[in-house]
PDB file of C-alpha atoms in Angstrom:
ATOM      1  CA  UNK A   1       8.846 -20.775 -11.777  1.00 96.00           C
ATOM      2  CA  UNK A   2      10.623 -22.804  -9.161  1.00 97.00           C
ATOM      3  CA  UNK A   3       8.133 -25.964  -8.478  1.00 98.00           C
ATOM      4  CA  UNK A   4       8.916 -29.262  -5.999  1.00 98.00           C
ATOM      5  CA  UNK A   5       6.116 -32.154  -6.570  1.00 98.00           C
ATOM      6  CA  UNK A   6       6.286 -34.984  -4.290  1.00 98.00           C
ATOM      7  CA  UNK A   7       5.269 -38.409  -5.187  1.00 98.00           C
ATOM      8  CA  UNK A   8       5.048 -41.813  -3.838  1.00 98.00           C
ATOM      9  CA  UNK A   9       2.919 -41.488  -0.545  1.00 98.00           C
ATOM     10  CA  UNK A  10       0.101 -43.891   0.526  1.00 98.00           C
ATOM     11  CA  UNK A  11      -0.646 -46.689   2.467  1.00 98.00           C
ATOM     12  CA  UNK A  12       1.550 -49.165   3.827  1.00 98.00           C
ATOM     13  CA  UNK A  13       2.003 -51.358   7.276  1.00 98.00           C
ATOM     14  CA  UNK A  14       3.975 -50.837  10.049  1.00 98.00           C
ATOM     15  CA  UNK A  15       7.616 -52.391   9.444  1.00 98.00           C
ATOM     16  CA  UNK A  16       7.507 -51.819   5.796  1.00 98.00           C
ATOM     17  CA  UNK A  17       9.185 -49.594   3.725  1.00 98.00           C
ATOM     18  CA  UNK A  18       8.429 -46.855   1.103  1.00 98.00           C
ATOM     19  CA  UNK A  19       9.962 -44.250  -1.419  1.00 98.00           C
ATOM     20  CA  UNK A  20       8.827 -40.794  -1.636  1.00 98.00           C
ATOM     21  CA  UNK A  21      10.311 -38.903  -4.356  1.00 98.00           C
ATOM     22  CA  UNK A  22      10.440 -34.762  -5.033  1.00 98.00           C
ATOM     23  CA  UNK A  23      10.938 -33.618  -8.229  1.00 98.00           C
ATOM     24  CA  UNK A  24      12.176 -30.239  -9.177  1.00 98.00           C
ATOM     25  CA  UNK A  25      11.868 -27.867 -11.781  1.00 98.00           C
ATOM     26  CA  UNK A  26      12.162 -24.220 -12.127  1.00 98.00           C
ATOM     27  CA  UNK A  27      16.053 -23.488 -10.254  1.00 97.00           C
ATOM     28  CA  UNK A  28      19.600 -25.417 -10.474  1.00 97.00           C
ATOM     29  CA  UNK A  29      18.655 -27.909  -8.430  1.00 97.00           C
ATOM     30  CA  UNK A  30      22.319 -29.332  -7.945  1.00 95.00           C
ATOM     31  CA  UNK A  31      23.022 -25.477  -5.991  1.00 96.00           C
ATOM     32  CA  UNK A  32      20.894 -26.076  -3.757  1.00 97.00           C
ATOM     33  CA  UNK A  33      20.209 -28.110   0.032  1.00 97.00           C
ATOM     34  CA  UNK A  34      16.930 -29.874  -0.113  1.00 98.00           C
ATOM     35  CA  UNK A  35      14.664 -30.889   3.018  1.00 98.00           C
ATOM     36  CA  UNK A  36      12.147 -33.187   4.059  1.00 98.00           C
ATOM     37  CA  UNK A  37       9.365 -31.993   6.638  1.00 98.00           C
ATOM     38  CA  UNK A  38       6.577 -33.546   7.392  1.00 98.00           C
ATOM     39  CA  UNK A  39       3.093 -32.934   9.463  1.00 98.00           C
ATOM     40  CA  UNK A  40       0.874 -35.679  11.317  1.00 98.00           C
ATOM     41  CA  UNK A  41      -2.821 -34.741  11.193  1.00 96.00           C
ATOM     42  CA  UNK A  42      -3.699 -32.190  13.068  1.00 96.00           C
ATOM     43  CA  UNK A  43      -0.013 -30.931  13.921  1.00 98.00           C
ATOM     44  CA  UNK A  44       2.674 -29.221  13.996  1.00 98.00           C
ATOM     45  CA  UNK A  45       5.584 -28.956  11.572  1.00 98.00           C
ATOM     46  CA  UNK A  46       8.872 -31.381  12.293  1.00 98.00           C
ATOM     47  CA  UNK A  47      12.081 -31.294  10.120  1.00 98.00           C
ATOM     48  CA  UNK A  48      13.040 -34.541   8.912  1.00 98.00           C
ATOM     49  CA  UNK A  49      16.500 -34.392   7.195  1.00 98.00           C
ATOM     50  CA  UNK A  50      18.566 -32.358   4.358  1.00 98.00           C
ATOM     51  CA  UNK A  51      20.681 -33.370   1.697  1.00 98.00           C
ATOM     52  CA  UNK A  52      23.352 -30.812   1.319  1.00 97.00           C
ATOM     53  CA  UNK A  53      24.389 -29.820  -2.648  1.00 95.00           C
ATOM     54  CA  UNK A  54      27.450 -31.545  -4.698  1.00 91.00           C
ATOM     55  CA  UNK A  55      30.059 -28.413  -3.249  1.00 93.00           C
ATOM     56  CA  UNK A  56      29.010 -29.943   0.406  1.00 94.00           C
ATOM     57  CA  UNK A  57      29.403 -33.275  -0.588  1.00 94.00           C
ATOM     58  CA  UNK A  58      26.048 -34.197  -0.498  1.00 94.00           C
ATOM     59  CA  UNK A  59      26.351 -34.978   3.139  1.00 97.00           C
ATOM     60  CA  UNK A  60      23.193 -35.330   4.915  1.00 98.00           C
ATOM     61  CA  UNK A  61      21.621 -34.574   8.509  1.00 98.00           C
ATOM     62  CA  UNK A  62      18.348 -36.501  10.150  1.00 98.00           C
ATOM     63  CA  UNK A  63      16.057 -35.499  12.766  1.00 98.00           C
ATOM     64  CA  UNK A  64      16.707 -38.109  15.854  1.00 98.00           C
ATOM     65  CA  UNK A  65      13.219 -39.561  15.415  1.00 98.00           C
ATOM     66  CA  UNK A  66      14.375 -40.890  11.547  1.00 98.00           C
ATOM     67  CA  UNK A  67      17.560 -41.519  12.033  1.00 97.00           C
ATOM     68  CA  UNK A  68      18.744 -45.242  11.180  1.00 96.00           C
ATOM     69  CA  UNK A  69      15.633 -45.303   9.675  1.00 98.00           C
ATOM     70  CA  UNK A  70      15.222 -43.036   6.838  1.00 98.00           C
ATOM     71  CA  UNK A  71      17.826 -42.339   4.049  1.00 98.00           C
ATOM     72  CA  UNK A  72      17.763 -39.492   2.087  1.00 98.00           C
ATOM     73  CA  UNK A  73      19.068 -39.862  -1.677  1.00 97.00           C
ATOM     74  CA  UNK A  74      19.872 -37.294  -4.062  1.00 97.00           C
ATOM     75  CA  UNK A  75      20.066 -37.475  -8.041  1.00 97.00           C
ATOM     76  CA  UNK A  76      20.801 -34.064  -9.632  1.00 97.00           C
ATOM     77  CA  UNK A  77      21.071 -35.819 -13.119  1.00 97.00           C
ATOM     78  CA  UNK A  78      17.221 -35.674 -12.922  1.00 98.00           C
ATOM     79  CA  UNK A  79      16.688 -32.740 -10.333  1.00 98.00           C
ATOM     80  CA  UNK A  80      15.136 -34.878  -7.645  1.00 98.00           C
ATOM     81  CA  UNK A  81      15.077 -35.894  -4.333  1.00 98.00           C
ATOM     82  CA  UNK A  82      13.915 -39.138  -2.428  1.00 98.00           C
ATOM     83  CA  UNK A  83      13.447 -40.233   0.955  1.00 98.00           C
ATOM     84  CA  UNK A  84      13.714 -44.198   1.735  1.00 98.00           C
ATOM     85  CA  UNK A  85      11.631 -44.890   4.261  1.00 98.00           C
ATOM     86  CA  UNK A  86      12.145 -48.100   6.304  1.00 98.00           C
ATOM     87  CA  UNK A  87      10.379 -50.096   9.078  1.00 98.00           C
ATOM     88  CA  UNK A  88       8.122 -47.381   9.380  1.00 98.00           C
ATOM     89  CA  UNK A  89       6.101 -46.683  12.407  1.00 98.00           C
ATOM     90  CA  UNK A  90       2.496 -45.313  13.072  1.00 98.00           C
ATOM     91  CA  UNK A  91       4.076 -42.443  14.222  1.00 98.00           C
ATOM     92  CA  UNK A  92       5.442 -41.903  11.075  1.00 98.00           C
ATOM     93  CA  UNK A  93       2.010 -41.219   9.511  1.00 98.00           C
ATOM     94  CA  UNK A  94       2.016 -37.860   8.022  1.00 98.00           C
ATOM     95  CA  UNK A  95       2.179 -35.543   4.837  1.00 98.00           C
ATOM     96  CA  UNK A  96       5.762 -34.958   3.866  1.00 98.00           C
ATOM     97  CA  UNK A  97       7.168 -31.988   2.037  1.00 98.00           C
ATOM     98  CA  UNK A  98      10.105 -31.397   0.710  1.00 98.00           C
ATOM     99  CA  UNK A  99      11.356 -28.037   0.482  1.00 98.00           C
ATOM    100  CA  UNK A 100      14.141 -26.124  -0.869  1.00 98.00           C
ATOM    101  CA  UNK A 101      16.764 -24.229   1.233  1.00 97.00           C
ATOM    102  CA  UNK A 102      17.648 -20.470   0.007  1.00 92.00           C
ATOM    103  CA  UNK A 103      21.423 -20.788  -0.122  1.00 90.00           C
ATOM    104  CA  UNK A 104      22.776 -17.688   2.311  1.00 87.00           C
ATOM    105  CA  UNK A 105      24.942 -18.192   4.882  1.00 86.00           C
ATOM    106  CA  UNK A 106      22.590 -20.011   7.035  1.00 91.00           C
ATOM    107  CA  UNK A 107      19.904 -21.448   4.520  1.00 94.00           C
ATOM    108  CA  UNK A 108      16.652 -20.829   4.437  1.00 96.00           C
ATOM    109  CA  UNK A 109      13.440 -22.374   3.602  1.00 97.00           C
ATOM    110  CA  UNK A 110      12.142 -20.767   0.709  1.00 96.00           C
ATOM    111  CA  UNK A 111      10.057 -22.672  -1.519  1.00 98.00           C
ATOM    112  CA  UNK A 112       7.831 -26.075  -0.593  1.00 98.00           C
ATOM    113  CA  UNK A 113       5.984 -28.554  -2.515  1.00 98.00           C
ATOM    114  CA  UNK A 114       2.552 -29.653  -2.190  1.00 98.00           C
ATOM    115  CA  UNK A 115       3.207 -32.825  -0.086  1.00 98.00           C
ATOM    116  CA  UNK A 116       2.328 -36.379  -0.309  1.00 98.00           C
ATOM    117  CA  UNK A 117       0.406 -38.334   2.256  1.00 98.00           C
ATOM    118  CA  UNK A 118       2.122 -41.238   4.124  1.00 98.00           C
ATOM    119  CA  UNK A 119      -0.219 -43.635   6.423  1.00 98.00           C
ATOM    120  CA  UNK A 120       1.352 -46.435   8.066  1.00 98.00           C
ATOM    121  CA  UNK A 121      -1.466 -48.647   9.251  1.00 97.00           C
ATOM    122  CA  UNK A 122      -2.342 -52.092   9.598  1.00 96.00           C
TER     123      UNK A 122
ATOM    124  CA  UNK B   1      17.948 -29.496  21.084  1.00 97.00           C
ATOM    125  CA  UNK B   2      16.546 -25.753  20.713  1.00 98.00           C
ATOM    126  CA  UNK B   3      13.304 -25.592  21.675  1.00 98.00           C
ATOM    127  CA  UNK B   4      10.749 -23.106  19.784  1.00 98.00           C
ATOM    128  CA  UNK B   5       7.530 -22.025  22.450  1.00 98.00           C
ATOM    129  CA  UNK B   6       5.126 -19.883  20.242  1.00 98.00           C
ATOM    130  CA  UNK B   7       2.908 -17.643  22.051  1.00 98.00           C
ATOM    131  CA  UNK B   8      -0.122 -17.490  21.922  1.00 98.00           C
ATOM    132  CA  UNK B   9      -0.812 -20.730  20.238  1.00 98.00           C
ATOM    133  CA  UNK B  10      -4.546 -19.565  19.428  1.00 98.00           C
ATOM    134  CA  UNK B  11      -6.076 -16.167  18.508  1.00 97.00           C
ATOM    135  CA  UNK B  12      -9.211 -14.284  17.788  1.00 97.00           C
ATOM    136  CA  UNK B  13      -8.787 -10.900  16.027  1.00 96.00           C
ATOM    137  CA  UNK B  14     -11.061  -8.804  13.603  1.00 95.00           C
ATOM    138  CA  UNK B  15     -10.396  -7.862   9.763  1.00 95.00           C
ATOM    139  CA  UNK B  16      -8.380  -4.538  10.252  1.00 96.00           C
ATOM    140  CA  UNK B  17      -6.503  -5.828  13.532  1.00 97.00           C
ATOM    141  CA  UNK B  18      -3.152  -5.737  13.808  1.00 97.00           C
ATOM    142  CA  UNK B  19      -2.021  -8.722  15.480  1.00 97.00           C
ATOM    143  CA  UNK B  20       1.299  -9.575  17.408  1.00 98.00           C
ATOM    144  CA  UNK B  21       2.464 -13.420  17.678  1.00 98.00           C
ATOM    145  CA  UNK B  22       5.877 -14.598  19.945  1.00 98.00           C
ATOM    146  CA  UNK B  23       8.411 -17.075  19.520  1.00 98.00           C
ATOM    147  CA  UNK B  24      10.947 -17.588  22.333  1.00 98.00           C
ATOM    148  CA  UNK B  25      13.657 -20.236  21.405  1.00 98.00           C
ATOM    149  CA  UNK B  26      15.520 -22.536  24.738  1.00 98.00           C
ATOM    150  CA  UNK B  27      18.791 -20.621  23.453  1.00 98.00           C
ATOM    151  CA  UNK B  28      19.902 -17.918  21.206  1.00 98.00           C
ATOM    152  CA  UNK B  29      19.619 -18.232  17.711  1.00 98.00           C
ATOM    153  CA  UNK B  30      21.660 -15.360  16.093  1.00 97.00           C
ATOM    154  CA  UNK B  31      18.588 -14.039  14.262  1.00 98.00           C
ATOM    155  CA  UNK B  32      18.393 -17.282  12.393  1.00 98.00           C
ATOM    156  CA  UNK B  33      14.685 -17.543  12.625  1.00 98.00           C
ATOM    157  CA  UNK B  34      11.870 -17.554   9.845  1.00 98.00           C
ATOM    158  CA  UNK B  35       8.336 -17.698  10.015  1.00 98.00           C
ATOM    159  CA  UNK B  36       5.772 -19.456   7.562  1.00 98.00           C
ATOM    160  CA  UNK B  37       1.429 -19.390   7.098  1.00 98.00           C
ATOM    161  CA  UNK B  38      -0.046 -22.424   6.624  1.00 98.00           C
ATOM    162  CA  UNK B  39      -4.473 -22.311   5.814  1.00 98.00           C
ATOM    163  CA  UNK B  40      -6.234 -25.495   5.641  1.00 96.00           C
ATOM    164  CA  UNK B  41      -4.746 -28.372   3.607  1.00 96.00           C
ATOM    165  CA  UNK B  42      -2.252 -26.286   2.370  1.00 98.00           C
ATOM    166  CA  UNK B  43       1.387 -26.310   2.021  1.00 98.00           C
ATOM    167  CA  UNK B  44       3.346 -23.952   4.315  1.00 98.00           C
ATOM    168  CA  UNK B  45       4.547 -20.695   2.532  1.00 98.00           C
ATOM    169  CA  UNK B  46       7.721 -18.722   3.614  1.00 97.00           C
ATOM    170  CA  UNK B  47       6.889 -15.516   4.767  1.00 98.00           C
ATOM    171  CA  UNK B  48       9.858 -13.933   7.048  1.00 98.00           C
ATOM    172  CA  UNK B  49      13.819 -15.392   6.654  1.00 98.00           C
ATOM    173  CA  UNK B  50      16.849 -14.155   8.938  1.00 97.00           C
ATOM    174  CA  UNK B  51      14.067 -12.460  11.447  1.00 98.00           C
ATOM    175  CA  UNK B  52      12.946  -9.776   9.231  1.00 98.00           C
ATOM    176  CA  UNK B  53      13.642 -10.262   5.800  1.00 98.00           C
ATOM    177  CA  UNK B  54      10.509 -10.702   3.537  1.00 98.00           C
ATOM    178  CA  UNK B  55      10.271 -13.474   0.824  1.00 97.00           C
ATOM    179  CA  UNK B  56      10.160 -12.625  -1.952  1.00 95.00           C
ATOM    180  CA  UNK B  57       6.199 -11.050  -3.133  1.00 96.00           C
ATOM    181  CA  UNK B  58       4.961 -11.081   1.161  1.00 98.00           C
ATOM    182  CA  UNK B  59       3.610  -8.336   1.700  1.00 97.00           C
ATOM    183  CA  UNK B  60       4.700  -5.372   3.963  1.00 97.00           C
ATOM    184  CA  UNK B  61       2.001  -5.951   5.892  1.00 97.00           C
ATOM    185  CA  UNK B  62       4.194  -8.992   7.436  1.00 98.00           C
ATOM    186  CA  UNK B  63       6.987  -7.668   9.925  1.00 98.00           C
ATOM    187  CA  UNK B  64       9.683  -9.400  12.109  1.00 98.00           C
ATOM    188  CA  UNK B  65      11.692  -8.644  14.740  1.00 98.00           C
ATOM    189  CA  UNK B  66      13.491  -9.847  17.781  1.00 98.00           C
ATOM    190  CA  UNK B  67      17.061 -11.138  18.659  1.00 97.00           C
ATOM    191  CA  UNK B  68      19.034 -13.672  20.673  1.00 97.00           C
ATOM    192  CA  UNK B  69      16.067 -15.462  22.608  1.00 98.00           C
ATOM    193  CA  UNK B  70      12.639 -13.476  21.520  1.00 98.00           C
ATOM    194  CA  UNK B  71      11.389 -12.768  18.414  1.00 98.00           C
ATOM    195  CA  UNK B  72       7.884 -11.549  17.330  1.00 98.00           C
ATOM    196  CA  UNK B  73       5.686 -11.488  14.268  1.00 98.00           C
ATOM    197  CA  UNK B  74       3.532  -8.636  13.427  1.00 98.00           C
ATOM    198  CA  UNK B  75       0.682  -8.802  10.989  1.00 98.00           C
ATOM    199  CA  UNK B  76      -1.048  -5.133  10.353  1.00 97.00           C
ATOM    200  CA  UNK B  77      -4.273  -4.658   8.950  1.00 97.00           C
ATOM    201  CA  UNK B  78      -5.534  -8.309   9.014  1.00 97.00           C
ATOM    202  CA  UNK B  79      -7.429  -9.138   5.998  1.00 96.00           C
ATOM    203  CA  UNK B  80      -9.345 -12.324   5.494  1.00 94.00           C
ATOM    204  CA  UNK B  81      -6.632 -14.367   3.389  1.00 95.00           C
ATOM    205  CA  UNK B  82      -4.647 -13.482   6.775  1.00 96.00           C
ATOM    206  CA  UNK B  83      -6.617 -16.066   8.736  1.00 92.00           C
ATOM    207  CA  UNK B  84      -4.119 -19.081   9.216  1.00 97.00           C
ATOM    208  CA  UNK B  85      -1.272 -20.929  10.788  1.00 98.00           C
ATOM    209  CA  UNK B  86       1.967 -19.147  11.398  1.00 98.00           C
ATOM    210  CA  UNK B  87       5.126 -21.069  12.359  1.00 98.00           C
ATOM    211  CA  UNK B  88       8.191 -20.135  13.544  1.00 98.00           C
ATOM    212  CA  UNK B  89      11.666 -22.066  13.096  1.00 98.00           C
ATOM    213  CA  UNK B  90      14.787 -21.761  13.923  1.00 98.00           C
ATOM    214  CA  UNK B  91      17.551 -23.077  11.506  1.00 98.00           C
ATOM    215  CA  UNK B  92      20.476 -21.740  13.721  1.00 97.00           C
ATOM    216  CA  UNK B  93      21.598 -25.477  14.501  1.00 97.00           C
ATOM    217  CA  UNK B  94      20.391 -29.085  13.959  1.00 98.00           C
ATOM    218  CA  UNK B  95      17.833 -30.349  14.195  1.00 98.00           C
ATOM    219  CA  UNK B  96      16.160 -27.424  12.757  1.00 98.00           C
ATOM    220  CA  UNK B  97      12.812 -27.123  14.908  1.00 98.00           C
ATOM    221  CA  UNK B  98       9.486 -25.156  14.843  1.00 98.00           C
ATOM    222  CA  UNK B  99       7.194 -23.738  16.936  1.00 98.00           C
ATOM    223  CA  UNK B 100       3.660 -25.338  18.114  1.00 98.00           C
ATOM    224  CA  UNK B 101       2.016 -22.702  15.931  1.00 98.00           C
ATOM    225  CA  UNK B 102      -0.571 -19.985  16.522  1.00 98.00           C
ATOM    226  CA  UNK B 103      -4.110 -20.366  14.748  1.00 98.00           C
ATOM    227  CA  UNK B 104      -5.152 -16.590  14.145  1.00 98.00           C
ATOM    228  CA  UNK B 105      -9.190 -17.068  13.789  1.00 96.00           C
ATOM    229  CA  UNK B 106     -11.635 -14.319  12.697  1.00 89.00           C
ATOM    230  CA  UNK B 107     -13.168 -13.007  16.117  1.00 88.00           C
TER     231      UNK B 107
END
């Protein structure tokens, strides 16, 4: 059963920094792209970034609003994925997901985890 | 950036209905388009890949359609585990973006 946990959310003030991390079970994780999404209370869903598998180099692409800010890291030795969060914003407050991509010619979202809340408040 | 505009982003429909939601993306998207339900303080779950492809165990209840700009969602026979969030998203280029939603509420 293919299963993503996230881990690491909470509380933390605006300008600091925090680690979320996604574990996966379930597939060959190294195969496979892996996102972060996230939702602010209330709305909609935004893409945050992908880390492309070992074949791609595990090259990575950010949404504009993270970019600079956010770095996402990759470990396949222990099938999971982080996100390193830096002088976060308010506006960063949200539940983040990550979520692996189906790996056809233009991959898909196909499975997500649960998510794990991120408040950024003073 | 392509832009996703979901239509209509709020609904009211009764258990049996068969209900019709639209996503219109700023520029085409070579069928690259999935859709997702999300219920309350849930995780989304993938539902429609590549326009019209089911995932894996969705029903056939669930249908998709469309092509370069406009693509729809049908939902037949609404039951009451229907009654959620749907999301479009295009991954045809980055960023990959999403529509606003459309809440489909039990009239």
């Amino acid at each position: 059963e293919v299963q993503l946990v996230e881990s690491g959310g909470g509380l933390v003030q605006p300008g600091g920094s925090l680690r979320l991390s996604c574990a996966a079970s379930g597939f060959t994780f190294s195969y496979h792209y892996i996102d972060w999404l996230r939702q602010a209370p209330g709305k909609g869903l935004e893409w945050v970034g992908r880390s492309r598998n070992k074949a791609n180099s595990y090259t990575t692409e950010y949404a504009a609003s993270v970019k600079d800010r956010f770095t996402i890291l990759r470990d396949d030795s222990k099938d999971s994925l982080y996100l390193q969060m830096n002088s976060l914003k308010s506006e960063d407050s949200a539940i983040y997901y990550c979520a692996r991509a189906n790996m056809a010619a233009a991959p898909f979202f196909d499975y997500w985890g649960q998510g794990t809340l991120v408040t950024v408040s003073s | 950036d392509i832009q996703m505009t979901q239509s209509p982003s709020s609904l009211s429909a009764s258990v049996g209905d068969r209900v019709t939601i639209t996503c219109r993306a700023s520029q085409g998207i070579r069928n690259y388009l999935a859709w997702f339900q999300q219920k309350p303080g849930k995780a989304p779950k993938s539902l429609i890949y590549d326009t019209s492809s089911l995932q894996s165990g969705v029903p056939s209840k669930f249908s998709g359609s469309g092509s370069g700009t406009d693509y729809t969602l049908t939902i037949s026979n609404l039951q009451p585990e229907d009654f959620a969030t749907y999301y479009c998203q295009q991954y045809s280029s980055y960023p990959l973006t999403f529509g606003g939603g459309t809440k489909v509420e039990i009239k």
